[in-house]
Short mmCIF file of C-alpha atoms in Angstrom, two decimals:
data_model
loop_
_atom_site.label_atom_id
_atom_site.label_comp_id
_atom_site.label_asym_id
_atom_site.label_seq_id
_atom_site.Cartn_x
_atom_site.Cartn_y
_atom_site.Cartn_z
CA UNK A 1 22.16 -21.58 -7.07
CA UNK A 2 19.32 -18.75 -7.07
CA UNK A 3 17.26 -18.46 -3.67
CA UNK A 4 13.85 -19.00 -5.35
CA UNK A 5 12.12 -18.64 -1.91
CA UNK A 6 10.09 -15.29 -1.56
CA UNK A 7 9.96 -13.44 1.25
CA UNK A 8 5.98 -13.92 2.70
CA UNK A 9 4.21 -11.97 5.06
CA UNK A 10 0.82 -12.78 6.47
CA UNK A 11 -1.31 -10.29 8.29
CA UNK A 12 -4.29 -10.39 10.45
CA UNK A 13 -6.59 -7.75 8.18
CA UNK A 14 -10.40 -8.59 9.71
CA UNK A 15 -12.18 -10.68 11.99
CA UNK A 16 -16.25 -11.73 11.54
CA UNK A 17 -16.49 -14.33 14.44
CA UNK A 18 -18.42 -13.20 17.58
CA UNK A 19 -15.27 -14.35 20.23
CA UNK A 20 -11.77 -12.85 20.54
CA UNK A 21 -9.27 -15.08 19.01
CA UNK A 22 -8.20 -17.98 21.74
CA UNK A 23 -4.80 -17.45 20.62
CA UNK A 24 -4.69 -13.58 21.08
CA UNK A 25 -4.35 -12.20 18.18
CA UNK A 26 -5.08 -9.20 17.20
CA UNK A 27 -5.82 -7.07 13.62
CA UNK A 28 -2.82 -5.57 12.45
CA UNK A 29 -0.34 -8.43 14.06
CA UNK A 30 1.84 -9.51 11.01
CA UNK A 31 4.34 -12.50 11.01
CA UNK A 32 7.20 -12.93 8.10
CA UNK A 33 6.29 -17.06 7.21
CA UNK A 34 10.29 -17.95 7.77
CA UNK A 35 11.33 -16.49 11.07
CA UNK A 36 8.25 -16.24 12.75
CA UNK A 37 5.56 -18.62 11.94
CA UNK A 38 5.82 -20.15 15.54
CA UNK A 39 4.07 -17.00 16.63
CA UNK A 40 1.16 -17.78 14.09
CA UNK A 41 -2.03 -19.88 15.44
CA UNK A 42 -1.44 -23.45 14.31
CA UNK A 43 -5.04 -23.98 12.94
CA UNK A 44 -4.48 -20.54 11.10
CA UNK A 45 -0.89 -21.88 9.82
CA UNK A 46 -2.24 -25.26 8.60
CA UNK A 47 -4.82 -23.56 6.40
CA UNK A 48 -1.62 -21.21 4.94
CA UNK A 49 0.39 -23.61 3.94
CA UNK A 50 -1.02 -24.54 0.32
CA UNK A 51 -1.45 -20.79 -0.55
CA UNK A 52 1.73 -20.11 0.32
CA UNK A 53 3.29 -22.90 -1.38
CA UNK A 54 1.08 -21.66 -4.80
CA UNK A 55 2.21 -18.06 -4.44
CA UNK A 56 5.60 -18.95 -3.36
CA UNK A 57 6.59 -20.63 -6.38
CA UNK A 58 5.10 -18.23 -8.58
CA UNK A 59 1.62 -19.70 -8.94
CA UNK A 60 -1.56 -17.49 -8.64
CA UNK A 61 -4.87 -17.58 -6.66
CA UNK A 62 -7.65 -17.29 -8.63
CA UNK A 63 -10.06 -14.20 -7.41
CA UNK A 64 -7.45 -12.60 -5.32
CA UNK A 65 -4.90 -9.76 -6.69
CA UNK A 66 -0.97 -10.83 -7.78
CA UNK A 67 0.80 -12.37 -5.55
CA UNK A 68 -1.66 -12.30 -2.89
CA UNK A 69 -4.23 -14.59 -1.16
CA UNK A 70 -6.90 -13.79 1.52
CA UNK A 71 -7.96 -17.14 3.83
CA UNK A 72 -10.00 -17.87 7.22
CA UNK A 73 -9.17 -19.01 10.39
CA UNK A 74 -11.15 -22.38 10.64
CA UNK A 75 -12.18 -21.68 14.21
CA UNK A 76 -15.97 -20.57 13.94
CA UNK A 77 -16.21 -18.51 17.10
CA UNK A 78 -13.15 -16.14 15.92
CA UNK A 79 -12.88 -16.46 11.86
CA UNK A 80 -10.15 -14.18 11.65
CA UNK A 81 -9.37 -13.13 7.96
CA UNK A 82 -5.41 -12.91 7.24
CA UNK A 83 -4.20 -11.87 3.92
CA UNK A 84 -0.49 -13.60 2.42
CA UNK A 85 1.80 -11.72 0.45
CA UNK A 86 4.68 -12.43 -1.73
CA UNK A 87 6.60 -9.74 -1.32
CA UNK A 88 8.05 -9.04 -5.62
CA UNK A 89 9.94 -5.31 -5.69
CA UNK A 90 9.91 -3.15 -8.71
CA UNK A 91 12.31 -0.60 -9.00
CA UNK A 92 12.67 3.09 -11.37
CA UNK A 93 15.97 4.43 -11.89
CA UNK A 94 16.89 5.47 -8.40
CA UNK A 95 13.91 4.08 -6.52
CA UNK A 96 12.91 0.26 -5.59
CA UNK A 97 9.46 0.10 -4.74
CA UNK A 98 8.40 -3.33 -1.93
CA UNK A 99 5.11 -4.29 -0.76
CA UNK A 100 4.13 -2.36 1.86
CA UNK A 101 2.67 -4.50 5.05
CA UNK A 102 2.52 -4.04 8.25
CA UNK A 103 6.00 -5.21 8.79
CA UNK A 104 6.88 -1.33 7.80
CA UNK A 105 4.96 0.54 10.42
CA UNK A 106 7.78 2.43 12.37
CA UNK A 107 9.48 3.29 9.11
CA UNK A 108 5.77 4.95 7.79
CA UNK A 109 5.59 6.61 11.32
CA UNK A 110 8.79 7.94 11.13
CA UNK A 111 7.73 9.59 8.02
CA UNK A 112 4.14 10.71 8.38
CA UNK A 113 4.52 11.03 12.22
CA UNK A 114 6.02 14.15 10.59
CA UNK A 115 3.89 17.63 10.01
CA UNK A 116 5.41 18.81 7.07
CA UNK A 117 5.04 15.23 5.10
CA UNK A 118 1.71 14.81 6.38
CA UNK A 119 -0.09 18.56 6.66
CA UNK A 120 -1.25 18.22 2.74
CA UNK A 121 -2.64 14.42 2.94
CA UNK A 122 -6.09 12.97 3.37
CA UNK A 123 -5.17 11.69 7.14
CA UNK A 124 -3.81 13.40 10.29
CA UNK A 125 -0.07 13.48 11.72
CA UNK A 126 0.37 10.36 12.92
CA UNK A 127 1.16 9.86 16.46
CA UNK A 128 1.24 6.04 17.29
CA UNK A 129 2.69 3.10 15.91
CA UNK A 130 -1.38 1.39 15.86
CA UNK A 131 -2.63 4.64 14.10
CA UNK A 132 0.53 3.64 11.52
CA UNK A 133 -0.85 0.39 11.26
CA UNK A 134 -4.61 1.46 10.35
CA UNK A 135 -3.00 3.97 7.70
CA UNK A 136 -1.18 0.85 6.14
CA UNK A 137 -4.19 -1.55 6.12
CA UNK A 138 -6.57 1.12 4.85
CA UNK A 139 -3.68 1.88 1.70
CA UNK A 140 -2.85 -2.30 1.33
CA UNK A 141 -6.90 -2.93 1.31
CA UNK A 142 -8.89 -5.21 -0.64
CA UNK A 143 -7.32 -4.86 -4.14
CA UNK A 144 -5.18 -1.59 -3.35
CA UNK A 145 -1.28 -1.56 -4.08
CA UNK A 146 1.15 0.29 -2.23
CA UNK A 147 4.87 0.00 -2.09
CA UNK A 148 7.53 1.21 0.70
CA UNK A 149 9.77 3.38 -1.31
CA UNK A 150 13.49 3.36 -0.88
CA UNK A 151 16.26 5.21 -2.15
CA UNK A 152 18.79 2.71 -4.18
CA UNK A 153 21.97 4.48 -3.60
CA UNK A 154 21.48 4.78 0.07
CA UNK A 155 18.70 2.11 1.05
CA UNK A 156 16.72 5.20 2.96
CA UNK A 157 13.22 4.43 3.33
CA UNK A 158 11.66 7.88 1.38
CA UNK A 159 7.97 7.49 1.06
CA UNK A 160 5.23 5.64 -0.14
CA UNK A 161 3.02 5.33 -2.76
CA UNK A 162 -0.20 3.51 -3.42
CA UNK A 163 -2.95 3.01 -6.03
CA UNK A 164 -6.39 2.42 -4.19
CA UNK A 165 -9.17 1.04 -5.70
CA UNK A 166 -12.33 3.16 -6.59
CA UNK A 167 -16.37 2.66 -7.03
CA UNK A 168 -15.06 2.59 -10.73
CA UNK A 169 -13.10 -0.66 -12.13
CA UNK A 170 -10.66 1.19 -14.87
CA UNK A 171 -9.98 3.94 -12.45
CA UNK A 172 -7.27 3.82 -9.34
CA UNK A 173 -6.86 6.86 -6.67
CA UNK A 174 -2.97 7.61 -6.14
CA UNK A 175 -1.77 8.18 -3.16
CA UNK A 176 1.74 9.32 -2.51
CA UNK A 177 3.83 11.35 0.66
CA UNK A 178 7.73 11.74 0.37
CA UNK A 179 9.80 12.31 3.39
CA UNK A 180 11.32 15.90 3.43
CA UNK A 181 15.06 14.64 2.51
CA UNK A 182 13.52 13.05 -1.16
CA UNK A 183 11.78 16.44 -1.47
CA UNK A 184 13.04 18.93 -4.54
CA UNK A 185 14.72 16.25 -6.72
CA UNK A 186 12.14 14.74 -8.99
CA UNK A 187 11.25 11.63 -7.25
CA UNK A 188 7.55 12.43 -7.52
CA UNK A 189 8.06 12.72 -11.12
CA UNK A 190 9.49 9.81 -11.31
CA UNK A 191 7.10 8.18 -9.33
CA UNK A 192 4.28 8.73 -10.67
CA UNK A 193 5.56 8.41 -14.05
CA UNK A 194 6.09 4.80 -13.39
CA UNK A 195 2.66 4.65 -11.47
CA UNK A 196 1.11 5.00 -14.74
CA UNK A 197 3.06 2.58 -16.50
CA UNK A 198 1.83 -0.04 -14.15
CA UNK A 199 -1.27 1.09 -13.91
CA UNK A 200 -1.67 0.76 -17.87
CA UNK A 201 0.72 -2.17 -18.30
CA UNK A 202 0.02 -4.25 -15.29
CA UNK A 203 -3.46 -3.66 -13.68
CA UNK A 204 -5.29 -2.81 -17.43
CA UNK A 205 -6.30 0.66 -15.55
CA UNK A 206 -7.47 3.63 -17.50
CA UNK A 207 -8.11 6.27 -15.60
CA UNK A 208 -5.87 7.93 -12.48
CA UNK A 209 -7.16 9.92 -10.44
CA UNK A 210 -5.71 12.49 -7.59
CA UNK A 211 -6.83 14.54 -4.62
CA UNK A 212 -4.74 17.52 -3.56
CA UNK A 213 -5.03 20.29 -1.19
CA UNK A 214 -5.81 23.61 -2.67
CA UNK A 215 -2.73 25.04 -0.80
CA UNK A 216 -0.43 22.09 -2.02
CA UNK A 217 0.72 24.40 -5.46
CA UNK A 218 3.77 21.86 -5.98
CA UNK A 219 1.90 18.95 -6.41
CA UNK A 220 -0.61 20.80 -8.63
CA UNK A 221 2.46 21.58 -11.00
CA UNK A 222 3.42 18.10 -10.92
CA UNK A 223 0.57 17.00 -11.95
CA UNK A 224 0.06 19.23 -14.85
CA UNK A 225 3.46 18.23 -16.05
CA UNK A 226 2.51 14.75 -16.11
CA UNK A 227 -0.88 15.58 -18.26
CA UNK A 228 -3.05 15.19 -15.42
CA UNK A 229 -6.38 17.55 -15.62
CA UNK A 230 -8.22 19.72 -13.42
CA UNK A 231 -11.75 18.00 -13.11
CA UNK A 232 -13.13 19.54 -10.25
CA UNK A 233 -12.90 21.25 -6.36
CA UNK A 234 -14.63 20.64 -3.47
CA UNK A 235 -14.81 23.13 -0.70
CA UNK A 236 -15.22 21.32 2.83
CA UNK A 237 -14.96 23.70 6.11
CA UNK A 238 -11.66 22.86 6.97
CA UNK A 239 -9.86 22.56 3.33
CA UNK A 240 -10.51 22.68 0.06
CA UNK A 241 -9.55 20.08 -2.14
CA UNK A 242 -8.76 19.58 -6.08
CA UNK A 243 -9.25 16.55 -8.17
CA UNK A 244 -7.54 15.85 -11.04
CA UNK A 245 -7.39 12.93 -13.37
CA UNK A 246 -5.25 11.80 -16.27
CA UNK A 247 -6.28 9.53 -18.78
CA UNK A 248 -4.20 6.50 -19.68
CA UNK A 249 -5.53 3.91 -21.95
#
């Protein structure tokens, strides 16, 4: 018989209350629902439970993006905010594409700790496993997507990729950093070309939209391959950046 129990993850993503949480946790602490809900606040738990059931068993929340739910801590001196996630892969040809949480913080450190992967993005080398976390939760955001992407043939983690929401509803920023081993073989291509297939198909999104460093000339190519257009630069003191945007709906 067919597991039909998805793998959940809840994370700790805010908190509004004026105390520190009694149970000590902390943003950024993330707990898969099967092996480690012990370590999860009972209070916090209790209020889980019905989301996770819904989601689980391939129900929806109503306000909240697929396959993901955003609840309170009932404790009014703390009111952390945790976000639940079914975790639902996609896959390309070569590539499957998971959820990216928390969970995946040493495996994105590992890659952008790196100063080749991360010289042309819009954040610095990262050096810790907490400034890993922040780079996840500010990619996996309100209604952002982003994915862990791994190789099929070996199951190497090999980048990520993420489409971030913007101050415009039919328009997503993409975001997306290979590791230097998926470099040179057409995975951005490939990426990107089924970014915009979900983008269109799945999220009703028009517009895509992507920043790149004047000196990154291989992603510019990419992009004009994949009919994306030059709409305009900005020049900031320490870089000057490119924005171009490709129309899909």
């Amino acid at each position: 018989m067919m597991n039909s129990r998805a793998k959940i993850i809840i994370t700790l993503i805010d908190r509004k209350g004026p105390n520190g949480c009694h149970r000590g946790h902390q943003i950024g602490d993330s707990y898969d629902f099967d092996t480690e809900r012990g370590q999860l606040c009972p209070m916090a738990a209790h209020v889980a439970f019905p989301y996770i059931d819904i989601l689980r068993y391939g129900g929806q929340i109503p306000g909240n993006p697929e396959n993901r739910a955003v609840f309170c801590c009932p404790d009014v001196d703390t009111i952390n905010v945790y976000r639940i996630e079914k975790l639902v892969s996609q896959d390309t040809e070569r590539l499957e594409l998971t959820p990216l949480t928390v969970k995946d913080a040493e495996t994105v450190l590992t890659m952008a700790g790196k100063e080749s992967v991360a010289r042309y993005m819009r954040f610095s080398t990262l050096k810790s496993h907490s400034e890993a976390v922040d780079l996840i939760l500010q990619l996996t955001a309100g209604i952002n997507n982003a994915w862990l992407v791994t190789r099929k043939s070996t199951q190497e983690p090999v980048g990520v990729l993420a489409l971030k929401q913007t101050e415009k509803p039919e328009m997503r920023d993409v975001t997306l950093f290979l590791d230097e081993p998926a470099w040179g073989c057409g995975l951005g291509q490939e990426l990107l070309s089924w970014a915009t297939d979900f983008a269109s198909q799945t999220l009703n999104v028009s517009v895509l939209q992507a920043y790149v460093a004047i000196e990154n000339t291989a992603c510019q190519r990419l992009l004009s391959r994949l009919n994306y257009k030059l709409e305009k630069r900005f020049d900031f003191e320490d870089q000057s950046v490119l924005v171009y945007h490709r129309i899909i709906n």
